[in-house]
Every structure is written in structure tokens, then in C-alpha cells.
Coordinates of C-alpha atoms in Angstrom, one line a residue:
M1 CA -16.0 -6.2 9.4
T2 CA -13.3 -6.6 6.9
E3 CA -10.4 -9.1 7.3
Q4 CA -8.0 -6.2 7.7
H5 CA -10.2 -4.6 10.4
S6 CA -10.6 -7.9 12.1
R7 CA -6.9 -8.6 12.3
N8 CA -6.1 -5.1 13.5
S9 CA -8.8 -5.4 16.2
Q10 CA -6.9 -8.4 17.6
Y11 CA -4.1 -6.1 18.5
G12 CA -6.2 -3.1 19.7
V13 CA -5.0 -0.8 17.0
V14 CA -7.4 1.8 15.6
S15 CA -8.9 1.1 12.2
R16 CA -9.6 3.8 9.6
R17 CA -13.3 3.5 10.1
S18 CA -13.0 3.9 13.9
L19 CA -10.8 7.0 13.5
L20 CA -13.1 8.7 11.1
Q21 CA -16.2 8.1 13.1
S22 CA -14.6 9.1 16.4
T23 CA -13.1 12.3 14.9
A24 CA -16.1 13.9 13.4
A25 CA -17.6 15.3 16.6
L26 CA -14.3 16.6 17.9
L27 CA -13.9 19.0 15.0
S28 CA -16.1 21.5 16.7
L29 CA -13.6 22.0 19.5
P30 CA -11.7 25.3 19.3
L31 CA -8.3 25.5 17.5
I32 CA -5.4 25.7 19.8
T33 CA -3.2 28.8 19.8
N34 CA -0.2 27.8 17.8
S35 CA 2.5 29.7 19.5
T36 CA 4.7 26.8 18.4
V37 CA 4.4 28.2 14.9
A38 CA 6.3 31.3 15.9
V39 CA 9.2 29.3 17.5
A40 CA 9.7 26.4 15.1
G41 CA 13.2 27.9 14.4
E42 CA 15.7 27.4 11.7
K43 CA 16.1 23.7 12.6
L44 CA 12.7 22.9 10.9
A45 CA 12.7 25.6 8.3
G46 CA 12.6 24.3 4.7
S47 CA 11.0 24.4 1.3
G48 CA 9.2 22.1 -1.1
E49 CA 6.7 19.5 0.1
V50 CA 6.2 16.4 2.1
V51 CA 3.8 13.6 1.1
I52 CA 1.9 12.2 4.1
Y53 CA -0.5 9.2 4.1
S54 CA -3.4 9.2 6.5
Y55 CA -6.9 7.8 6.9
G56 CA -9.0 10.4 5.0
G57 CA -12.4 11.8 5.9
S58 CA -12.9 13.7 9.1
F59 CA -9.6 12.5 10.6
T60 CA -7.5 14.1 7.8
D61 CA -9.7 17.2 7.8
G62 CA -9.0 17.7 11.5
V63 CA -5.3 17.0 11.2
R64 CA -5.1 19.4 8.2
R65 CA -6.5 22.2 10.4
H66 CA -4.6 21.5 13.6
V67 CA -1.3 20.1 12.3
Y68 CA -0.6 20.4 8.6
A69 CA -1.5 24.1 8.3
P70 CA 0.6 25.1 11.3
F71 CA 3.5 23.0 10.0
T72 CA 3.4 24.8 6.6
K73 CA 3.2 28.2 8.3
A74 CA 6.1 27.4 10.6
T75 CA 8.4 25.7 8.2
G76 CA 7.5 26.7 4.6
I77 CA 7.0 23.1 3.7
K78 CA 3.8 22.2 1.9
V79 CA 1.9 19.1 3.0
V80 CA 0.5 16.8 0.2
D81 CA -1.8 14.3 1.8
V82 CA -2.8 10.9 0.4
T83 CA -5.5 8.8 1.9
G84 CA -6.6 5.1 1.9
D85 CA -7.8 2.2 3.9
A86 CA -4.4 0.6 4.7
A87 CA -0.9 1.9 4.2
E88 CA 1.0 -1.3 4.7
S89 CA 0.2 -3.1 1.4
Q90 CA 0.7 0.0 -0.6
I91 CA 4.1 0.7 0.9
K92 CA 5.2 -2.9 0.2
A93 CA 4.0 -2.5 -3.4
M94 CA 5.9 0.7 -3.9
H95 CA 9.1 -0.9 -2.6
Q96 CA 8.7 -3.9 -4.8
A97 CA 8.2 -1.6 -7.8
G98 CA 11.3 0.5 -6.9
R99 CA 9.3 3.7 -6.7
V100 CA 8.3 5.2 -3.4
D101 CA 5.8 8.1 -3.7
W102 CA 5.1 8.8 -0.1
D103 CA 7.3 10.2 2.7
V104 CA 5.4 9.6 5.9
A105 CA 2.8 7.0 6.8
L106 CA 0.8 5.7 9.7
V107 CA 1.5 2.0 10.3
T108 CA -0.3 -0.4 12.6
A109 CA 1.7 -2.0 15.5
P110 CA 1.2 -5.6 14.3
A111 CA 2.4 -4.7 10.8
Y112 CA 5.5 -2.7 11.9
P113 CA 7.9 -5.5 13.0
E114 CA 7.9 -7.4 9.7
M115 CA 8.2 -4.2 7.7
D116 CA 11.0 -2.9 9.9
E117 CA 12.9 -6.2 9.6
V118 CA 13.2 -5.8 5.8
G119 CA 14.3 -2.2 6.0
T120 CA 11.2 -0.3 5.0
F121 CA 11.7 2.8 7.2
E122 CA 14.3 5.5 7.7
P123 CA 15.7 5.9 11.2
I124 CA 14.0 8.8 13.0
D125 CA 16.2 11.9 13.4
Y126 CA 15.7 12.7 17.0
S127 CA 18.2 15.5 16.8
L128 CA 15.5 17.7 15.3
W129 CA 13.2 17.3 18.3
D130 CA 12.8 20.0 20.9
D131 CA 13.4 19.2 24.6
E132 CA 9.7 19.2 25.5
A133 CA 9.0 16.5 22.9
L134 CA 12.1 14.4 23.9
N135 CA 11.2 14.6 27.6
G136 CA 7.5 14.0 27.0
V137 CA 7.6 11.0 24.6
S138 CA 8.9 8.1 26.5
E139 CA 11.8 6.0 25.1
S140 CA 9.5 3.0 24.7
D141 CA 7.4 5.1 22.3
R142 CA 10.4 6.4 20.4
L143 CA 11.7 3.4 18.4
K144 CA 14.7 3.5 16.1
D145 CA 12.6 4.1 13.0
A146 CA 9.0 4.6 14.3
V147 CA 7.3 6.8 16.8
V148 CA 3.9 6.2 18.4
A149 CA 1.3 8.4 16.7
I150 CA -2.0 7.1 18.2
R151 CA -2.6 5.6 21.6
N152 CA -6.1 4.2 21.9
G153 CA -7.9 2.3 24.7
R154 CA -10.6 -0.3 25.1
L155 CA -12.2 0.3 28.4
L156 CA -15.3 -0.2 30.6
V157 CA -18.0 2.4 29.9
Y158 CA -21.3 2.5 31.8
D159 CA -24.7 4.4 31.7
E160 CA -24.9 6.7 34.6
R161 CA -28.7 6.5 34.5
A162 CA -28.5 2.9 35.4
F163 CA -26.3 3.6 38.5
P164 CA -27.4 6.9 40.0
K165 CA -25.5 6.1 43.2
G166 CA -22.3 5.2 41.5
G167 CA -21.3 2.6 38.9
P168 CA -18.6 0.0 38.5
K169 CA -15.0 1.0 39.1
N170 CA -13.1 -1.9 37.6
W171 CA -13.6 -5.3 35.8
A172 CA -14.3 -7.1 39.0
D173 CA -17.4 -4.9 39.3
F174 CA -18.3 -5.7 35.7
W175 CA -18.5 -9.3 36.8
N176 CA -20.4 -8.4 40.0
V177 CA -24.0 -8.7 38.7
K178 CA -25.5 -8.7 42.2
E179 CA -24.3 -5.2 43.2
F180 CA -24.3 -3.8 39.6
P181 CA -27.2 -5.5 37.8
G182 CA -28.1 -4.9 34.2
P183 CA -27.4 -6.0 30.7
R184 CA -23.7 -6.1 29.6
G185 CA -21.8 -6.0 26.4
L186 CA -18.3 -7.3 25.2
D187 CA -16.6 -7.3 21.9
G188 CA -17.5 -10.5 20.0
S189 CA -14.6 -10.3 17.6
L190 CA -11.7 -9.6 20.0
G191 CA -10.2 -12.4 22.0
Y192 CA -7.2 -11.2 24.0
A193 CA -8.8 -8.0 25.5
N194 CA -11.8 -9.9 26.8
M195 CA -9.4 -12.5 28.3
M196 CA -7.5 -9.6 30.0
F197 CA -10.7 -8.2 31.4
A198 CA -11.6 -11.7 32.8
L199 CA -8.2 -12.2 34.4
M200 CA -8.4 -8.8 36.1
A201 CA -11.8 -9.6 37.3
D202 CA -10.4 -12.9 38.7
G203 CA -7.7 -11.0 40.7
V204 CA -4.7 -11.0 38.3
A205 CA -2.6 -7.9 38.7
H206 CA -1.9 -5.8 35.7
K207 CA 1.8 -6.6 35.8
D208 CA 1.1 -10.4 35.7
L209 CA -1.3 -10.4 32.7
W210 CA 1.4 -10.9 30.1
P211 CA 2.4 -13.3 28.6
L212 CA -1.0 -14.7 27.9
T213 CA 0.0 -18.3 28.2
D214 CA -2.3 -21.2 27.7
D215 CA -2.9 -21.6 31.4
K216 CA -4.0 -18.0 31.6
V217 CA -6.3 -18.4 28.6
D218 CA -7.9 -21.4 30.4
R219 CA -8.4 -19.3 33.5
A220 CA -9.8 -16.4 31.5
L221 CA -12.3 -18.5 29.5
K222 CA -13.5 -20.2 32.7
K223 CA -14.1 -16.7 34.2
L224 CA -15.9 -15.6 31.0
E225 CA -18.3 -18.5 31.4
E226 CA -19.6 -16.7 34.6
I227 CA -20.5 -13.5 32.8
K228 CA -21.6 -15.0 29.5
P229 CA -25.3 -15.3 30.5
H230 CA -25.3 -11.6 31.2
I231 CA -23.9 -10.5 27.8
T232 CA -27.1 -9.6 26.0
K233 CA -25.2 -8.8 22.8
W234 CA -21.6 -9.4 21.7
W235 CA -20.9 -6.2 19.7
M236 CA -18.9 -6.4 16.5
A237 CA -18.5 -2.8 15.2
G238 CA -16.9 0.0 17.1
G239 CA -19.9 2.2 17.1
E240 CA -22.3 -0.4 18.5
P241 CA -21.5 -0.4 22.3
I242 CA -21.9 3.4 22.8
Q243 CA -25.2 3.5 20.8
L244 CA -26.5 0.5 22.8
L245 CA -25.6 2.3 26.1
I246 CA -27.4 5.5 24.9
N247 CA -30.4 3.4 23.9
R248 CA -30.3 1.8 27.4
E249 CA -29.9 -1.7 25.9
Y250 CA -26.6 -2.0 27.9
A251 CA -26.0 -0.9 31.4
M252 CA -22.2 -1.3 30.9
T253 CA -19.9 -2.6 28.2
S254 CA -16.4 -2.5 26.8
A255 CA -15.8 0.2 24.2
Y256 CA -13.3 2.3 22.3
D257 CA -12.2 5.3 24.3
G258 CA -12.5 7.6 21.2
R259 CA -16.1 6.6 20.6
A260 CA -17.0 7.2 24.3
L261 CA -15.2 10.5 24.3
V262 CA -17.2 11.7 21.3
A263 CA -20.5 10.7 23.0
L264 CA -19.5 12.5 26.2
Q265 CA -18.6 15.7 24.2
Q266 CA -22.2 15.4 22.8
G267 CA -23.7 15.2 26.3
A268 CA -24.3 11.4 26.6
P269 CA -24.8 10.3 30.3
L270 CA -21.9 7.9 30.2
R271 CA -18.8 7.3 32.4
M272 CA -15.4 6.0 31.2
V273 CA -13.6 3.7 33.6
W274 CA -9.8 3.6 33.0
D275 CA -8.9 0.9 35.5
G276 CA -7.8 -2.1 33.3
A277 CA -8.2 -0.4 29.9
T278 CA -6.1 -2.2 27.3
I279 CA -4.0 0.1 25.0
G280 CA -3.3 -0.2 21.3
L281 CA -0.8 1.7 19.2
N282 CA -0.3 3.0 15.6
Y283 CA 3.1 4.4 14.5
W284 CA 4.4 7.4 12.5
T285 CA 7.1 6.2 10.0
V286 CA 9.4 7.8 7.5
I287 CA 9.4 5.6 4.4
K288 CA 12.9 4.7 3.0
G289 CA 13.3 6.0 -0.6
G290 CA 10.6 8.6 -0.3
P291 CA 11.0 11.8 -2.4
N292 CA 11.3 14.2 0.5
T293 CA 13.0 12.4 3.4
A294 CA 14.5 15.5 5.0
N295 CA 11.1 17.2 5.1
A296 CA 9.5 14.1 6.5
Q297 CA 11.9 14.1 9.4
K298 CA 11.0 17.7 10.1
F299 CA 7.3 16.8 10.1
I300 CA 7.8 14.0 12.6
A301 CA 9.7 16.4 14.9
F302 CA 7.0 19.0 14.6
V303 CA 4.0 16.8 15.2
N304 CA 5.5 15.6 18.5
R305 CA 6.0 19.1 19.9
A306 CA 3.6 19.4 22.9
E307 CA 1.3 22.1 21.5
I308 CA 1.1 20.5 18.1
A309 CA 0.5 17.1 19.7
A310 CA -2.5 18.7 21.4
G311 CA -3.7 19.8 18.0
F312 CA -3.3 16.3 16.7
T313 CA -5.4 15.0 19.6
Q314 CA -8.1 17.5 18.9
G315 CA -8.0 17.0 15.1
G316 CA -7.6 13.3 15.0
G317 CA -9.7 12.2 18.0
Y318 CA -7.0 10.0 19.6
P319 CA -3.9 11.2 21.5
G320 CA -0.3 10.8 20.6
P321 CA 2.1 9.9 23.3
N322 CA 3.4 13.2 24.6
P323 CA 1.7 14.0 27.9
N324 CA 3.2 17.6 27.8
Q325 CA 0.3 18.3 25.4
L326 CA -2.1 18.3 28.4
K327 CA -1.1 22.0 29.0
Y328 CA -2.7 22.9 25.7
V329 CA -5.6 20.4 25.4
P330 CA -9.0 22.0 26.4
A331 CA -9.8 21.5 30.0
N332 CA -12.9 19.4 29.4
L333 CA -11.0 17.0 27.1
A334 CA -7.8 16.5 29.2
P335 CA -9.4 14.2 31.9
L336 CA -10.9 11.9 29.2
I337 CA -7.8 10.8 27.3
S338 CA -5.5 7.9 27.8
I339 CA -2.3 9.9 28.3
N340 CA -3.7 11.8 31.3
P341 CA -1.3 10.5 34.0
E342 CA -4.2 9.3 36.2
N343 CA -5.7 7.3 33.3
A344 CA -2.3 6.1 32.0
A345 CA -1.3 4.6 35.3
K346 CA -4.4 2.3 35.2
T347 CA -4.0 1.0 31.7
V348 CA -2.4 -2.2 30.3
K349 CA -0.1 -2.1 27.2
P350 CA 0.1 -5.1 24.9
D351 CA 3.3 -7.1 24.9
M352 CA 3.9 -6.9 21.2
A353 CA 7.1 -8.9 21.2
W354 CA 5.4 -11.9 22.8
A355 CA 2.2 -11.4 20.7
L356 CA 4.1 -11.6 17.4
A357 CA 6.4 -14.4 18.5
K358 CA 5.7 -18.0 17.3
H359 CA 3.6 -20.3 19.4
P360 CA 4.6 -24.0 19.3
D361 CA 1.7 -24.6 16.9
G362 CA 3.5 -22.4 14.3
K363 CA 1.1 -19.5 14.5
T364 CA 1.8 -16.2 16.2
N365 CA 0.9 -16.2 19.9
F366 CA -1.9 -13.7 19.2
D367 CA -3.3 -15.8 16.4
H368 CA -3.3 -18.8 18.7
V369 CA -5.1 -16.9 21.4
Q370 CA -7.6 -15.7 18.9
E371 CA -8.3 -19.2 17.7
R372 CA -9.0 -20.3 21.3
W373 CA -11.4 -17.3 21.7
L374 CA -13.3 -18.1 18.5
A375 CA -13.6 -21.8 19.5
W376 CA -15.0 -20.7 22.9
R377 CA -17.5 -18.3 21.3
A378 CA -18.7 -21.0 19.0
Q379 CA -19.7 -23.3 21.9

């Protein structure tokens, strides 16, 4: 696991590798009917091009088919895509050099506040958005100069073969080894999510999980001591837990929702449990000083239209924030994604303001929590 991947994992954002591997199996899903193309209207019509950074591989292949091609057809604006492992360092380098070559980029939630503070991004032009997008994407996901692009979850997944009469329904059941016996897995690299799971198993309500103060960390680590003997392997890479479930080396585990979704689409006998899933975010941004800012704003408006948002979910493997897209997502996919209202109501979002604030030891609160986690794991 690279340093960048490890740091991103602390915040629950999706890494490039996780996106690529989760996307590949979804590309076989049918293309949506892009009626939106016919009604994009003069507001989004244009010419020229827009340069968009994304993660490459199967992720970008899927988004090209489901988003970029319809955007060009509807607006007359050509998409030029660039790919790479991490946009943030490259955007900073472009600004320092005084030459910005990109227009739109995906930026991780932990990187966004610092970049925003120094004026890296253009304000989003919400006047270009249609009503279905404005009503669908909540205000908390529509920031001044960023919009949630990807909403991913870490959740409990179990092997239905291990529990033919019904499996665990929440994290308290994960800790209940008497009624739900079998080998378990948790992420060995991620501190805060495991602590959240432990606190929920110990009876803490979702609304009381944040902030993750030292007393709550103490309580979580004490609860984790109970389950530690039943963790047969602490997984480290995103693909591990699902494969270990399929191999029957786990009966249940925490896992990325995108990985579980792909396995289910391929017929794996797994069940996703949304109660207590932790949510991570990646953002769309329009880069200040880019060569095609007006076209970039039109792209951001277009990708958040409900039908195109459904295409992004199918092409990219993880959903954007507009639940109106559920009208256009294939029926077998809609119940499995985080923005389905039934699932969304059971999830826990990170408190990014607290996470990125300074702890009394001078580190960010998240870095402090991660150090506590690593020290506990080393015991």
C-alpha cells in the first residue's frame, strides 16, 4: 500500500486502484437511454473542449461511455481526458508554475480544505444546473467550489453460505460470536472506521459517534480487544476481504461497497449490511486558471443531471450524490448502492471539519486517532 493510498484510506476516500478494480465488472451493464442528451438545452451548448482529470483504466473507460460521449453529443464540447494516480500534487505544481493545463479534476476530501484555502478552485456555477440536479444533490454535498463526485462506503459483508438462516444485521452482531460464529476480518490499516464499528457494537448511536475524542477512542479499543481473537486476518488491500469471503476464509468482514457490489453482480453468495456503514467522499472541482473554465462549469452541471449521474454510477462503479438517478439505474443495481434512501439512512458520514482540525498534540485529529490505532495494533 502506498503512502498516498494509506493516507486516503484513513478518511474513507476511494483510491485510484480501488476505483479501477471495482469498475471493471460493471462495464457489462447496459448503457442507459440518454434522453438527457436531447434536452441539454442552450444553457449547456458550446464548442471547443474541456480537459478532465480522472483515474484511468476501466474507471475512465466506463465514464467515457456513460458520461463523456453523451456530454459531447449534447453540448458540442469535446472531452480531453488525462489520467494519473493523484491529482492533488499535479494541480499544486501547475499553480506554482503559473500554467494550468486541466479544467476539471477529482480531488479527495482530505486534500480539499487546504487546496480550497489557497484559492485553487473556481466557484461552482449552480445557475447552470437543472432543477432535478439542484433538488437531488443536497446542500451539504454542494460546496462553494466543489461538488461530491463519489460517495463510497465501508460496510459489513457476510457469506450467506455461513448463515443459511440469516446473518448479522449490524456491528453488534459482528461482535456476537456465539450467535454468529465464524472467522472475521477487519481492515488492518484503517483506524477510525474500526473504532466507529466498535463503538456502534458497544451501543453508541450514530449521531453520537463524532467527534472521536480520546475517551471514545479508549472505549473503542477496549471493545476491539473483545473481537481481536476472532479476527483471523487483518486485511490490507481493498480486494482482499471479498476474495477471502468467497474462499470461505471469512464468514464476515468489513469491506468496500464497490468491491462487494462487483462480486454480487458476478454471482457471489454475499450480503451487504448497510447499518453502520462509514461513508467517504471524493469531489469534482473546476481548477482556477484552467484553459476552458466555462466548458468545465457546463460539464459539472451535466454530470449531476439525474440520468447522467446514473451513467456515472454504472460507468465508474461508485455513485455520485444525486438520488434522483435511482429512476435510471438498473433495477438490480439500485438496492446495492449507498444513495438508495434505505441504505443512506443507515450510514455514518465523517466529520471532516473535526477530522482535519488540530489535536492538542499538534497533529490533525485523524492523524492522532490513527497513531492510537497503530499503537494498539502493534501490541
